[in-house]
Short mmCIF file of C-alpha atoms and ligand atoms in Angstrom, two decimals:
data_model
loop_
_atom_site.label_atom_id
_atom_site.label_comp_id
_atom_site.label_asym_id
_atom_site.label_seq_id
_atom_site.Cartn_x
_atom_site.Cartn_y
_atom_site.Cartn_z
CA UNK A 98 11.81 33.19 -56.32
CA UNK A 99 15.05 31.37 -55.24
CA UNK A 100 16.13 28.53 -57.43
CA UNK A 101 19.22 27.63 -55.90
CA UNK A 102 20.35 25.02 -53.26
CA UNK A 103 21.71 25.32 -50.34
CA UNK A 104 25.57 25.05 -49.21
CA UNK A 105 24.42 21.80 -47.35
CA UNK A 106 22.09 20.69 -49.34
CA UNK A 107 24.59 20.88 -52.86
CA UNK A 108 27.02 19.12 -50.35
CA UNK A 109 24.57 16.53 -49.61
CA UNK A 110 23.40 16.13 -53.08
CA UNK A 111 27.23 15.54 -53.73
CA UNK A 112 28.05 12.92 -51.35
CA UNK A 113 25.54 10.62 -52.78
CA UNK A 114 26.47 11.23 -56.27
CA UNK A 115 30.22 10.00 -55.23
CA UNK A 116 28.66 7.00 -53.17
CA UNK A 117 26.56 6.09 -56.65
CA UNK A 118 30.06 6.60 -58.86
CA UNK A 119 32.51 4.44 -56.21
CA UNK A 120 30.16 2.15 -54.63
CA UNK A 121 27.03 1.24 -57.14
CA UNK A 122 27.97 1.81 -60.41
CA UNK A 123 30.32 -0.97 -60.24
CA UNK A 124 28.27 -3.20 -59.29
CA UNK A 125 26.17 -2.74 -62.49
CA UNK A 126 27.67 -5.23 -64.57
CA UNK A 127 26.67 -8.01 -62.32
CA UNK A 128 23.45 -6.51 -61.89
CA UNK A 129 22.30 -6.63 -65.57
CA UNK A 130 23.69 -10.52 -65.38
CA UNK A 131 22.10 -11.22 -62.56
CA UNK A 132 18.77 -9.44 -63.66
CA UNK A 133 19.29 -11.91 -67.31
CA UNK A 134 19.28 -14.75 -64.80
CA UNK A 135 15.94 -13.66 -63.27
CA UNK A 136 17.61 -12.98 -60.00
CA UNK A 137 17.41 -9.96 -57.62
CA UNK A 138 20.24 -7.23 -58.18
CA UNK A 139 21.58 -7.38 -54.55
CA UNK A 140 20.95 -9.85 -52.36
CA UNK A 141 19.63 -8.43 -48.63
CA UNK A 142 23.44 -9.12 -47.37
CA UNK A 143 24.70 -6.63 -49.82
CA UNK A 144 22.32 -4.52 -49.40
CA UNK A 145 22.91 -4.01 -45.96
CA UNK A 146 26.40 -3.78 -46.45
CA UNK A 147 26.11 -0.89 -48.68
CA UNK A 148 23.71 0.30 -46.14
CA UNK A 149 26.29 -0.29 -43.64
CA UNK A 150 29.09 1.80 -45.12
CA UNK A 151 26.81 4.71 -46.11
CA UNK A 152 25.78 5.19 -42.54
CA UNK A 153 29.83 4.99 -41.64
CA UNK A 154 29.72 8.59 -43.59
CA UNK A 155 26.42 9.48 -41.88
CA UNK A 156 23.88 8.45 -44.38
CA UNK A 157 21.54 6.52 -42.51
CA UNK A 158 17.64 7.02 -41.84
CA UNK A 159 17.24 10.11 -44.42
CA UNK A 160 13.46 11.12 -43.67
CA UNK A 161 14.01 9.08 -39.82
CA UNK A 162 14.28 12.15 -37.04
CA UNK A 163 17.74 12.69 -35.37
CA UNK A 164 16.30 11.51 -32.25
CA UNK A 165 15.76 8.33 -33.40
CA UNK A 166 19.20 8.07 -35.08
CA UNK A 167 18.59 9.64 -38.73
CA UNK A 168 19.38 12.70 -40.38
CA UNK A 169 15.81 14.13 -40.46
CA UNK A 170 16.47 15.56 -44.20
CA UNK A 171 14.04 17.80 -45.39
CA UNK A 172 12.04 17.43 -48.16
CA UNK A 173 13.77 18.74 -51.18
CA UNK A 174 17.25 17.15 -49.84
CA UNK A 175 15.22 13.44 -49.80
CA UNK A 176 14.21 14.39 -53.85
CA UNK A 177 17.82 15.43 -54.51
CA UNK A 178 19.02 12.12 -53.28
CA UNK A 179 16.52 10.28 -54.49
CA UNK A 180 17.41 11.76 -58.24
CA UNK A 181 20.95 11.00 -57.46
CA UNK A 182 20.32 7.02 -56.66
CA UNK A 183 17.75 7.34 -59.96
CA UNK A 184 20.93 7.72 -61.76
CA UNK A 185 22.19 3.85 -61.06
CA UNK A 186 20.45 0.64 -62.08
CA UNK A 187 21.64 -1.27 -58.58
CA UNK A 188 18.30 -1.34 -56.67
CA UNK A 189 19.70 0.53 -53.80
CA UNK A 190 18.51 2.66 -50.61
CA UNK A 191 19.65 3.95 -47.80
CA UNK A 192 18.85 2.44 -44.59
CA UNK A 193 17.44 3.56 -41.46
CA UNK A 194 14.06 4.20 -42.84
CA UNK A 195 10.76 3.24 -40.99
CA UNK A 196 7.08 3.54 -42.71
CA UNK A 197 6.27 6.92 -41.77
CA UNK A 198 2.71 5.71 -40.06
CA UNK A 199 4.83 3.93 -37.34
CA UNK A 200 5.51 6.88 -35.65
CA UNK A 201 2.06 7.04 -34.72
CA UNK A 202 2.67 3.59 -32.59
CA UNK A 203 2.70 3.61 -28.86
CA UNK A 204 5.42 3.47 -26.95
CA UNK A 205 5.59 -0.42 -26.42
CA UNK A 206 5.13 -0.53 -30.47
CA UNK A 207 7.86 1.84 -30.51
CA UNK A 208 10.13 -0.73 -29.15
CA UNK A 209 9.03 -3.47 -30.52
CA UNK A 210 8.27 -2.02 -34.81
CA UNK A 211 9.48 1.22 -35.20
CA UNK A 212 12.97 1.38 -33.56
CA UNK A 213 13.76 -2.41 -35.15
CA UNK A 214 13.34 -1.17 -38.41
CA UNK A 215 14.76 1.75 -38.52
CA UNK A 216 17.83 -0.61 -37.43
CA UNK A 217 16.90 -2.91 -39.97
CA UNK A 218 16.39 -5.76 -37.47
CA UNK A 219 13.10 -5.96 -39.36
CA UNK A 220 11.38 -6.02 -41.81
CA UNK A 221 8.06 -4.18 -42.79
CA UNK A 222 4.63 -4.45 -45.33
CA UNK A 223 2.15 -1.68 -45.86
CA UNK A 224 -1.08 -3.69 -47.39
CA UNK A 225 -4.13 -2.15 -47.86
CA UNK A 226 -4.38 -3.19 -51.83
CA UNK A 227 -6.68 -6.03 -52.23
CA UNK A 228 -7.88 -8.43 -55.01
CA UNK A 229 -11.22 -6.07 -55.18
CA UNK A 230 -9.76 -2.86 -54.34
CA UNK A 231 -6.80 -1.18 -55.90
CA UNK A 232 -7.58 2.14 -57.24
CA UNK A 233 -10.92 2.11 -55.09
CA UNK A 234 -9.36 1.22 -51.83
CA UNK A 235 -12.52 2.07 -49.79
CA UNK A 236 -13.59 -1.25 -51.35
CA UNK A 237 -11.15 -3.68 -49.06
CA UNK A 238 -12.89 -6.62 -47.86
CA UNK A 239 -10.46 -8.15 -45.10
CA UNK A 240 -12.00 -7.99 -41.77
CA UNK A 241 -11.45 -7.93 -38.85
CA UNK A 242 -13.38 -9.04 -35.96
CA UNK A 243 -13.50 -8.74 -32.48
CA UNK A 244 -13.24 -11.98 -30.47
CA UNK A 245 -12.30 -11.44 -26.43
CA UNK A 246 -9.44 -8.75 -26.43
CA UNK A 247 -8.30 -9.89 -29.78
CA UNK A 248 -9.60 -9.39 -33.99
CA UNK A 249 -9.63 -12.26 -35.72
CA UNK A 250 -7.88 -10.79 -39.03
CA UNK A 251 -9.60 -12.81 -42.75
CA UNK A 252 -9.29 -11.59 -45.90
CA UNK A 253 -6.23 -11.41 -48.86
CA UNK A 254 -3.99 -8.85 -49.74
CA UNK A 255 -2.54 -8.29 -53.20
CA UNK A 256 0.57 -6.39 -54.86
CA UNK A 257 2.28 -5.93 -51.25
CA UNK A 258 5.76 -4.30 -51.33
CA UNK A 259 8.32 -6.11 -49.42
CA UNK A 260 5.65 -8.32 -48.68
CA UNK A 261 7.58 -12.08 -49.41
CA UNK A 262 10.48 -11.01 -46.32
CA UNK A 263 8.76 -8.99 -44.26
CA UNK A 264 8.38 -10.29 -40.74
CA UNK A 265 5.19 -7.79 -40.05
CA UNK A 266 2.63 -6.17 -41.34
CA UNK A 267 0.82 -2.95 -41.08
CA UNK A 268 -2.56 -4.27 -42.47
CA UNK A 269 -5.70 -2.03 -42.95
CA UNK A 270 -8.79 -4.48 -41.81
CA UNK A 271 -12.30 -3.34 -41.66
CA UNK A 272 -13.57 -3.63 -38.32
CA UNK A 273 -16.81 -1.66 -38.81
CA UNK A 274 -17.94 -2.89 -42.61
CA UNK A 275 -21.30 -1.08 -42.29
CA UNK A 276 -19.24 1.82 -41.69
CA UNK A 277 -16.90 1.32 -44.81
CA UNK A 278 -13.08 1.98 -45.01
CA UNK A 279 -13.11 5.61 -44.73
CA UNK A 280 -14.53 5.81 -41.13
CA UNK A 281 -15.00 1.90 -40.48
CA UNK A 282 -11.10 0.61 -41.00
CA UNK A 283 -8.23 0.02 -38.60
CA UNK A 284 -4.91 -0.49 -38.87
CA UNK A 285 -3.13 -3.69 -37.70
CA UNK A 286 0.53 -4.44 -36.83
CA UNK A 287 0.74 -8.16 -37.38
CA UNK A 288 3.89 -10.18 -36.89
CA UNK A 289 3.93 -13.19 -39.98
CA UNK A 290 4.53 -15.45 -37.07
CA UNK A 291 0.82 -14.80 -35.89
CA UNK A 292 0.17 -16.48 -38.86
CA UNK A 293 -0.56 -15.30 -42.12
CA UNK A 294 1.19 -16.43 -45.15
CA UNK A 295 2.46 -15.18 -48.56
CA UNK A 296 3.05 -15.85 -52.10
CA UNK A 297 5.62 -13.82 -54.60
CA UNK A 298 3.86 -12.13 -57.61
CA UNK A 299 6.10 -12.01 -60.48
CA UNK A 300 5.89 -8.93 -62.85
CA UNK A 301 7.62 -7.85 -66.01
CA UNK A 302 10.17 -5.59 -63.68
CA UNK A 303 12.45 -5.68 -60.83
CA UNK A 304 9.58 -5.65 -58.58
CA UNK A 305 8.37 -8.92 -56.60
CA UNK A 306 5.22 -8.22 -54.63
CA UNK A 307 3.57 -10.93 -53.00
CA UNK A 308 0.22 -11.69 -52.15
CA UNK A 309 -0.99 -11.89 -48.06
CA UNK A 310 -3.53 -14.55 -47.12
CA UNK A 311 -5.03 -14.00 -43.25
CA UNK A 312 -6.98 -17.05 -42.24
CA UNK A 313 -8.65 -16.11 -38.84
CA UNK A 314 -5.13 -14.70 -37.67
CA UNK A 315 -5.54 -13.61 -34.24
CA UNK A 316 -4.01 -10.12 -33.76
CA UNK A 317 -4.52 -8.71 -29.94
CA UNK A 318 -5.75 -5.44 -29.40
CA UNK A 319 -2.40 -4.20 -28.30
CA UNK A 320 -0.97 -4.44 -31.93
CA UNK A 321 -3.69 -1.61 -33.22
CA UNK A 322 -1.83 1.17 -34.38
CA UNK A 323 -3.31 4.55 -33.84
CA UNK A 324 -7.02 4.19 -32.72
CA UNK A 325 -9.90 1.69 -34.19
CA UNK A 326 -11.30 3.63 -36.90
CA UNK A 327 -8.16 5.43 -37.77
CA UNK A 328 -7.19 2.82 -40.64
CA UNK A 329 -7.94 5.24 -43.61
CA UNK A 330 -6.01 7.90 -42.56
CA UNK A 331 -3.09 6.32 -41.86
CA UNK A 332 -3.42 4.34 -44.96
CA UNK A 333 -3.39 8.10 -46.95
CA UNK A 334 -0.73 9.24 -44.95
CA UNK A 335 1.89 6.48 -46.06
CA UNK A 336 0.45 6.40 -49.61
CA UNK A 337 1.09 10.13 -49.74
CA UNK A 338 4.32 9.83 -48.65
CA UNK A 339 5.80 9.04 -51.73
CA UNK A 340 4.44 10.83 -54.33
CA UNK A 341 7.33 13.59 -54.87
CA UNK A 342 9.94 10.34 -54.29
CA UNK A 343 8.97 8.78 -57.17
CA UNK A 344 8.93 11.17 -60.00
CA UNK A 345 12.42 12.36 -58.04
CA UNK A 346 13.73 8.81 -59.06
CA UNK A 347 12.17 9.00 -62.44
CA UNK A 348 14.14 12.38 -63.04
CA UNK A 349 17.27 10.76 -62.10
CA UNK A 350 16.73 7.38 -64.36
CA UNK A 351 15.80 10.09 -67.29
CA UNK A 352 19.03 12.03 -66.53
CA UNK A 353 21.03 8.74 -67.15
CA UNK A 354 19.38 7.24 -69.75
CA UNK A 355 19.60 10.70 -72.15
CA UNK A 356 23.20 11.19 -71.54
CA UNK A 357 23.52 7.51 -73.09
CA UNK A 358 21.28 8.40 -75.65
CA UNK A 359 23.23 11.75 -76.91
CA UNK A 360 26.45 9.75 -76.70
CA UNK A 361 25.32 7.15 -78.73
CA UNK A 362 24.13 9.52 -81.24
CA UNK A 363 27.57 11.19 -81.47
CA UNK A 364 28.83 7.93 -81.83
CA UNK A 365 26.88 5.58 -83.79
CA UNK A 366 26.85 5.90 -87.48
CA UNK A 367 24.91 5.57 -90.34
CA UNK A 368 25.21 6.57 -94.00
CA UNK A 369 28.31 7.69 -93.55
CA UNK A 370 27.41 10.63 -90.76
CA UNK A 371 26.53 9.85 -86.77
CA UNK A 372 23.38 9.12 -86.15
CA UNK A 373 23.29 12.76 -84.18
CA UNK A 374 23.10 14.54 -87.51
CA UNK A 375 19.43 13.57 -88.13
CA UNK A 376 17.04 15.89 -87.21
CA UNK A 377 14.62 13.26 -86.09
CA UNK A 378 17.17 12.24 -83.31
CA UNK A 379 17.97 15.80 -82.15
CA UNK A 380 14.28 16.22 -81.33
CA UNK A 381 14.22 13.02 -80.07
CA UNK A 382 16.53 14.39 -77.08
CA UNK A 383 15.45 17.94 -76.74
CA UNK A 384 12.07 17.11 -76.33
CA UNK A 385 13.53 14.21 -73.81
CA UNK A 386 15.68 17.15 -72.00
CA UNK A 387 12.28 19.41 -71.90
CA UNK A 388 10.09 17.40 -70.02
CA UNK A 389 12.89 16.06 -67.96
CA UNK A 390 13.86 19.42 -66.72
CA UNK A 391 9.70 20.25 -66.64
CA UNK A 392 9.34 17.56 -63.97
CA UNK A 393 12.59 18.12 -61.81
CA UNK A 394 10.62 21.41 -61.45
CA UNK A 395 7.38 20.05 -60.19
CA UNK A 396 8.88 17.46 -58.05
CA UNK A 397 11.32 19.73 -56.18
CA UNK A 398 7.88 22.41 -55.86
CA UNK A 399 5.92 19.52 -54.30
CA UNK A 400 8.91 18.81 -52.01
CA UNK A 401 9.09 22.51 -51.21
CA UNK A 402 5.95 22.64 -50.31
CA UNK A 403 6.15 19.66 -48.10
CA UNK A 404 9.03 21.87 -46.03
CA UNK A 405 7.03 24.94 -45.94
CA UNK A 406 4.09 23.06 -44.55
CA UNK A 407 2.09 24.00 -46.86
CA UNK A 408 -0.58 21.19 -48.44
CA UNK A 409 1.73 19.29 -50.82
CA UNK A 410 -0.76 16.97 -52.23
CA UNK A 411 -2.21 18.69 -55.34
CA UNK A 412 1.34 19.43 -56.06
CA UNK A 413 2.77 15.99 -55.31
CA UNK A 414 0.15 14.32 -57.95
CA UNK A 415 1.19 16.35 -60.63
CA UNK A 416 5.12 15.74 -59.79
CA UNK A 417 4.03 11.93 -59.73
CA UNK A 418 1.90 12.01 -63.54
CA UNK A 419 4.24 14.14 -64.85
CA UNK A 420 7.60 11.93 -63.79
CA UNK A 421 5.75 8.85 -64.21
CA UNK A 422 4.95 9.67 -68.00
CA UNK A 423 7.80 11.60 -68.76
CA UNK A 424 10.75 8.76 -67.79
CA UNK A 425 8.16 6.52 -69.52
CA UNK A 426 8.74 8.87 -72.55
CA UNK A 427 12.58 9.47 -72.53
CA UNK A 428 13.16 5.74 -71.49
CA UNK A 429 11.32 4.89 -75.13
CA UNK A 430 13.29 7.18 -77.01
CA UNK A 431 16.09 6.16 -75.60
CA UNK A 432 15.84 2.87 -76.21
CA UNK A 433 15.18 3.79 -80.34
CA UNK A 434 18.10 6.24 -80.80
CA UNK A 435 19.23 2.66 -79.51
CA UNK A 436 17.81 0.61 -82.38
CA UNK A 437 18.42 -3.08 -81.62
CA UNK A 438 21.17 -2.79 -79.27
CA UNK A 439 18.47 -1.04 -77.31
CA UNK A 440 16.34 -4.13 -77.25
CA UNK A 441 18.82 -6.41 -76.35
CA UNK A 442 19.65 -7.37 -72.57
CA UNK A 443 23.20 -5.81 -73.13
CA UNK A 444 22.10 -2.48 -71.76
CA UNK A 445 20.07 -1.57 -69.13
CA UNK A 446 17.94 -0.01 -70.99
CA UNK A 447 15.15 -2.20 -71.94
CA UNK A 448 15.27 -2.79 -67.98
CA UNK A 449 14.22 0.67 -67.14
CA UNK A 450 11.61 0.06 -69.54
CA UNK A 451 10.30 -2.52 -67.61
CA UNK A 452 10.95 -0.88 -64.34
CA UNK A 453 9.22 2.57 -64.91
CA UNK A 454 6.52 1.20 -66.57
CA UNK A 455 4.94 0.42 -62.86
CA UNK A 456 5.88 4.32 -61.87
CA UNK A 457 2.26 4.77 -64.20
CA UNK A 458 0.63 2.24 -61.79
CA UNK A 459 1.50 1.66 -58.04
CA UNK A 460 1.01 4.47 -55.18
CA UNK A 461 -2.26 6.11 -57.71
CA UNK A 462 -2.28 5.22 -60.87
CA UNK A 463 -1.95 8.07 -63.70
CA UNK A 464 -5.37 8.10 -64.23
CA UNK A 465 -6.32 8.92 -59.85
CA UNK A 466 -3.47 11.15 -59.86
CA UNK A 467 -5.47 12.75 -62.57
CA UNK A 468 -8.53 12.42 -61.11
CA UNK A 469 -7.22 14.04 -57.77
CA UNK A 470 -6.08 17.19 -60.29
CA UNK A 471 -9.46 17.69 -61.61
CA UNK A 472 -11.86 17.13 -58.25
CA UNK A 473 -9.18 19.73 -56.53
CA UNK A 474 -9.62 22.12 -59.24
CA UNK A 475 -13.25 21.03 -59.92
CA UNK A 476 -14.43 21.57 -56.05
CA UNK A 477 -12.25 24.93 -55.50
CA UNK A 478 -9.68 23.58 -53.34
CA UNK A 479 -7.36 24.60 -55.69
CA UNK A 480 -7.47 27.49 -57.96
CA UNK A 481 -5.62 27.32 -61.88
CA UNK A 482 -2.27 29.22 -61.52
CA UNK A 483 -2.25 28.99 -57.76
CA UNK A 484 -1.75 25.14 -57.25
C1 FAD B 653 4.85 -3.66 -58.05
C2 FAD B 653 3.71 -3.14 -57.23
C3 FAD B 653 3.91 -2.81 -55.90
C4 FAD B 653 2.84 -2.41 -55.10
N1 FAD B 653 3.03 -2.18 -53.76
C5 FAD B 653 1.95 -2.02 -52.95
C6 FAD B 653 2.10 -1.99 -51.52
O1 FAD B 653 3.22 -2.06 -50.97
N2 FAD B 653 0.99 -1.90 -50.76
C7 FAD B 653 -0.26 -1.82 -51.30
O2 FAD B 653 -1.23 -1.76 -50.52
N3 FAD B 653 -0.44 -1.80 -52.65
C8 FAD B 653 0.63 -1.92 -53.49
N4 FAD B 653 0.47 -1.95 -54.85
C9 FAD B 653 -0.87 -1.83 -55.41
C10 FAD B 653 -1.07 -0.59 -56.25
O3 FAD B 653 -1.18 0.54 -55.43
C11 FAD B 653 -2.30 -0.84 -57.16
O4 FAD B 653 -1.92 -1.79 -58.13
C12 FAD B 653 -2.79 0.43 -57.78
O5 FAD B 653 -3.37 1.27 -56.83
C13 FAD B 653 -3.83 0.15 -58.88
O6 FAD B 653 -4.81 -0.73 -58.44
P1 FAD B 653 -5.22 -1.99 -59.34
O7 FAD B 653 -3.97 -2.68 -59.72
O8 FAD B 653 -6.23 -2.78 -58.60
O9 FAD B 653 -5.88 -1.39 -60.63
P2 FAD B 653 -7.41 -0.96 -60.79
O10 FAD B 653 -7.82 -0.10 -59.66
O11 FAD B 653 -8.23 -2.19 -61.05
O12 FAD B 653 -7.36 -0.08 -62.10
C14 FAD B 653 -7.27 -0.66 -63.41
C15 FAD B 653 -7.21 0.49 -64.42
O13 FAD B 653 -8.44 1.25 -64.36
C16 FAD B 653 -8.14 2.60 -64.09
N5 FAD B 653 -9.21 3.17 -63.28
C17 FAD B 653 -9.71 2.66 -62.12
N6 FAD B 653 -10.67 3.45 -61.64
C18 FAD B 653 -10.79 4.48 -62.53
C19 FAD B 653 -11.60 5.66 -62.59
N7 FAD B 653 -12.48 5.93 -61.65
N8 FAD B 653 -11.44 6.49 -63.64
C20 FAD B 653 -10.53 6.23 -64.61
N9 FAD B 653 -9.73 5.15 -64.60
C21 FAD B 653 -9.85 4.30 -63.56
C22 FAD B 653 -6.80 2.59 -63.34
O14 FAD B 653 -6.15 3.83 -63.39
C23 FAD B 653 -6.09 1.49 -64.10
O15 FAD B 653 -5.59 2.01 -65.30
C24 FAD B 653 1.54 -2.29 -55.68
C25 FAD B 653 1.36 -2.57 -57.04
C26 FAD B 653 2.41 -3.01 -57.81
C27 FAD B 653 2.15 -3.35 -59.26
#
């Protein structure tokens, strides 16, 4: 078994980690003031000019295909890069990307979705979480219903990503309810100007969902992406997506956070030795390093998988449990070696542990990621030792 990286992809991995030391690091100062104010870390011009200057070196569109612009980065290079932008507070991504389900759009929908945000000309939603139906998203109630060659879209959306700028969204309806979501939903591409509305959600993080309300918004039949009846897969497909990103973040936020820890403890003293010298700290951080290095494993096998082609998703729910609760873990350890300075808005650190706290929650919470492990196993589809 290799365990090594490639030439390119150490190069890669590289890059980014001198982009996050000159670019966003000092920026983090403001950041954490800005965050004490209850404002965003970067505002969208920033963002974009970070975006900007990353794609004058060629990083631009890392998952997007070349022929579309992007640098069509395989899986395990995406994780890597993803650890490496874990590493910095400053809420930052490269640009370029699209929601992977728009390249199943047509080719007018290609012009008029996929290539504008890839180009960041706009802005996109994926909503399928409603009021009723989180965790059991076969339970969505918005509807849609056909009137002429249009659907007349009703219903409310909750917890929506990106959903208080973007200027569409790709909305799963039911348009067959006696059918249910699985085989009875349909994805929708609906421009905000057709006329639904939203409302911010504020939550104990960084994060700002927002809340869609459709009132009879009248989508034509031209803005169905993929085929009626196709909602549910689609829906998997970009909820899928991310499930090795996220615990690849969570390893890089760990990473971070420990080294402050074990310099701290080197540092800070009490009764007359650094705090380092207790035994009760030490484990503290090797048992921090242990699952940190335990998940780096897992995510970079589910993103393996994902290049071999092999069926990543057993593999990507146990990368996304196991990050989730282990930068859960090391973040609250990290903030006790800490003590009080560890509470206090000083540091990032009590931000992170607001931050990963939703890593347990959005795209399957611990327990369905769980659940998934056990029905797999359970059913035969996987076999113990050979997941
Ligand atoms: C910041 C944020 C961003 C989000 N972004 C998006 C987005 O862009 N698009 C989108 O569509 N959605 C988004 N979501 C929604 C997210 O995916 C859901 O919040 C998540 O799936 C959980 O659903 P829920 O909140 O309704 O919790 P529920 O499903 O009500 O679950 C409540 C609790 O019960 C547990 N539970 C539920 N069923 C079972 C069971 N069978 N066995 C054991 N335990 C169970 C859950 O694990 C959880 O602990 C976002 C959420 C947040 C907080």
């Amino acid at each position: 078994m290799e365990f090594g990286l490639t030439d390119e992809q150490r190069a890669i991995r590289d890059t980014v980690r001198d982009f996050v030391r000159k670019e966003l690091s000092p920026r983090e100062p403001e950041v954490l003031a800005r965050d004490r104010r209850g404002e965003p870390g970067l505002t969208r011009e920033e963002l974009t000019g970070l975006q900007a200057k990353a794609r004058g070196f060629g990083f631009w569109g890392l998952s997007t295909p070349e022929e579309h612009g992007g640098m069509g980065l395989d899986a395990v290079t995406q994780a890597l890069i993803h650890t490496e932008l874990g590493r910095s507070y400053v809420p930052f991504t490269f640009g370029g990307e699209a929601d992977n389900i728009l390249y199943e759009a047509n080719d007018a929908q290609r012009a008029e979705y996929l290539v504008p945000t890839i180009e960041g000309d706009r802005i996109s939603c994926f909503a399928i979480t409603e009021p009723g139906a989180g965790s059991d998203a076969a339970n969505i109630r918005l509807t849609a219903r056909p009137d002429g060659d249009d659907w007349l879209l009703s219903g409310e959306k909750t917890f929506i990503t990106n959903g208080n700028d973007a200027d569409f969204a790709i909305v799963i309806a039911l348009t067959d309810p006696a059918a249910g979501a699985r085989g009875g939903s349909t994805a929708f591409l609906v421009d905000r100007s057709m006329g639904w509305t939203s409302s911010p959600i504020v939550t104990m993080g960084p994060a700002e969902p927002a809340s869609l309300f459709f009132d009879q918004v009248r989508v034509p039949s031209s803005h169905i992406l993929g085929e009626v009846g196709q909602g549910w897969r689609l829906a998997m497909r970009w909820i899928g997506r991310g499930r090795y990103l996220i615990p690849a973040r969570a390893v890089g936020i760990a990473e971070r956070a420990l080294t402050m820890a074990i310099e701290y403890a080197k540092t800070r003293e009490t009764f007359g030795a650094p705090i380092a010298a207790n035994q009760a700290i030490q484990w503290m951080i090797a048992d921090s390093e242990l699952e940190l290095e335990a998940a780096r494993l897992l995510v970079l096998r589910a993103a393996w998988l994902v290049d071999t082609g092999a069926d990543p998703r057993h593999a990507s729910s146990m990368a996304k449990l196991s990050g989730a609760a282990m930068v859960n873990r090391v973040v609250d350890r990290v903030l006790q070696i800490h003590g009080g300075m560890g509470y206090t808005r000083e540091l990032p650190i009590e931000r992170w542990y607001r931050e990963v706290r939703l890593f347990r929650i959005f795209e399957g919470t611990d327990e369905m990621q769980r659940l998934i492990l056990a029905r797999d196993l359970l059913r035969g589809h996987t076999k113990v030792g050979l997941a």
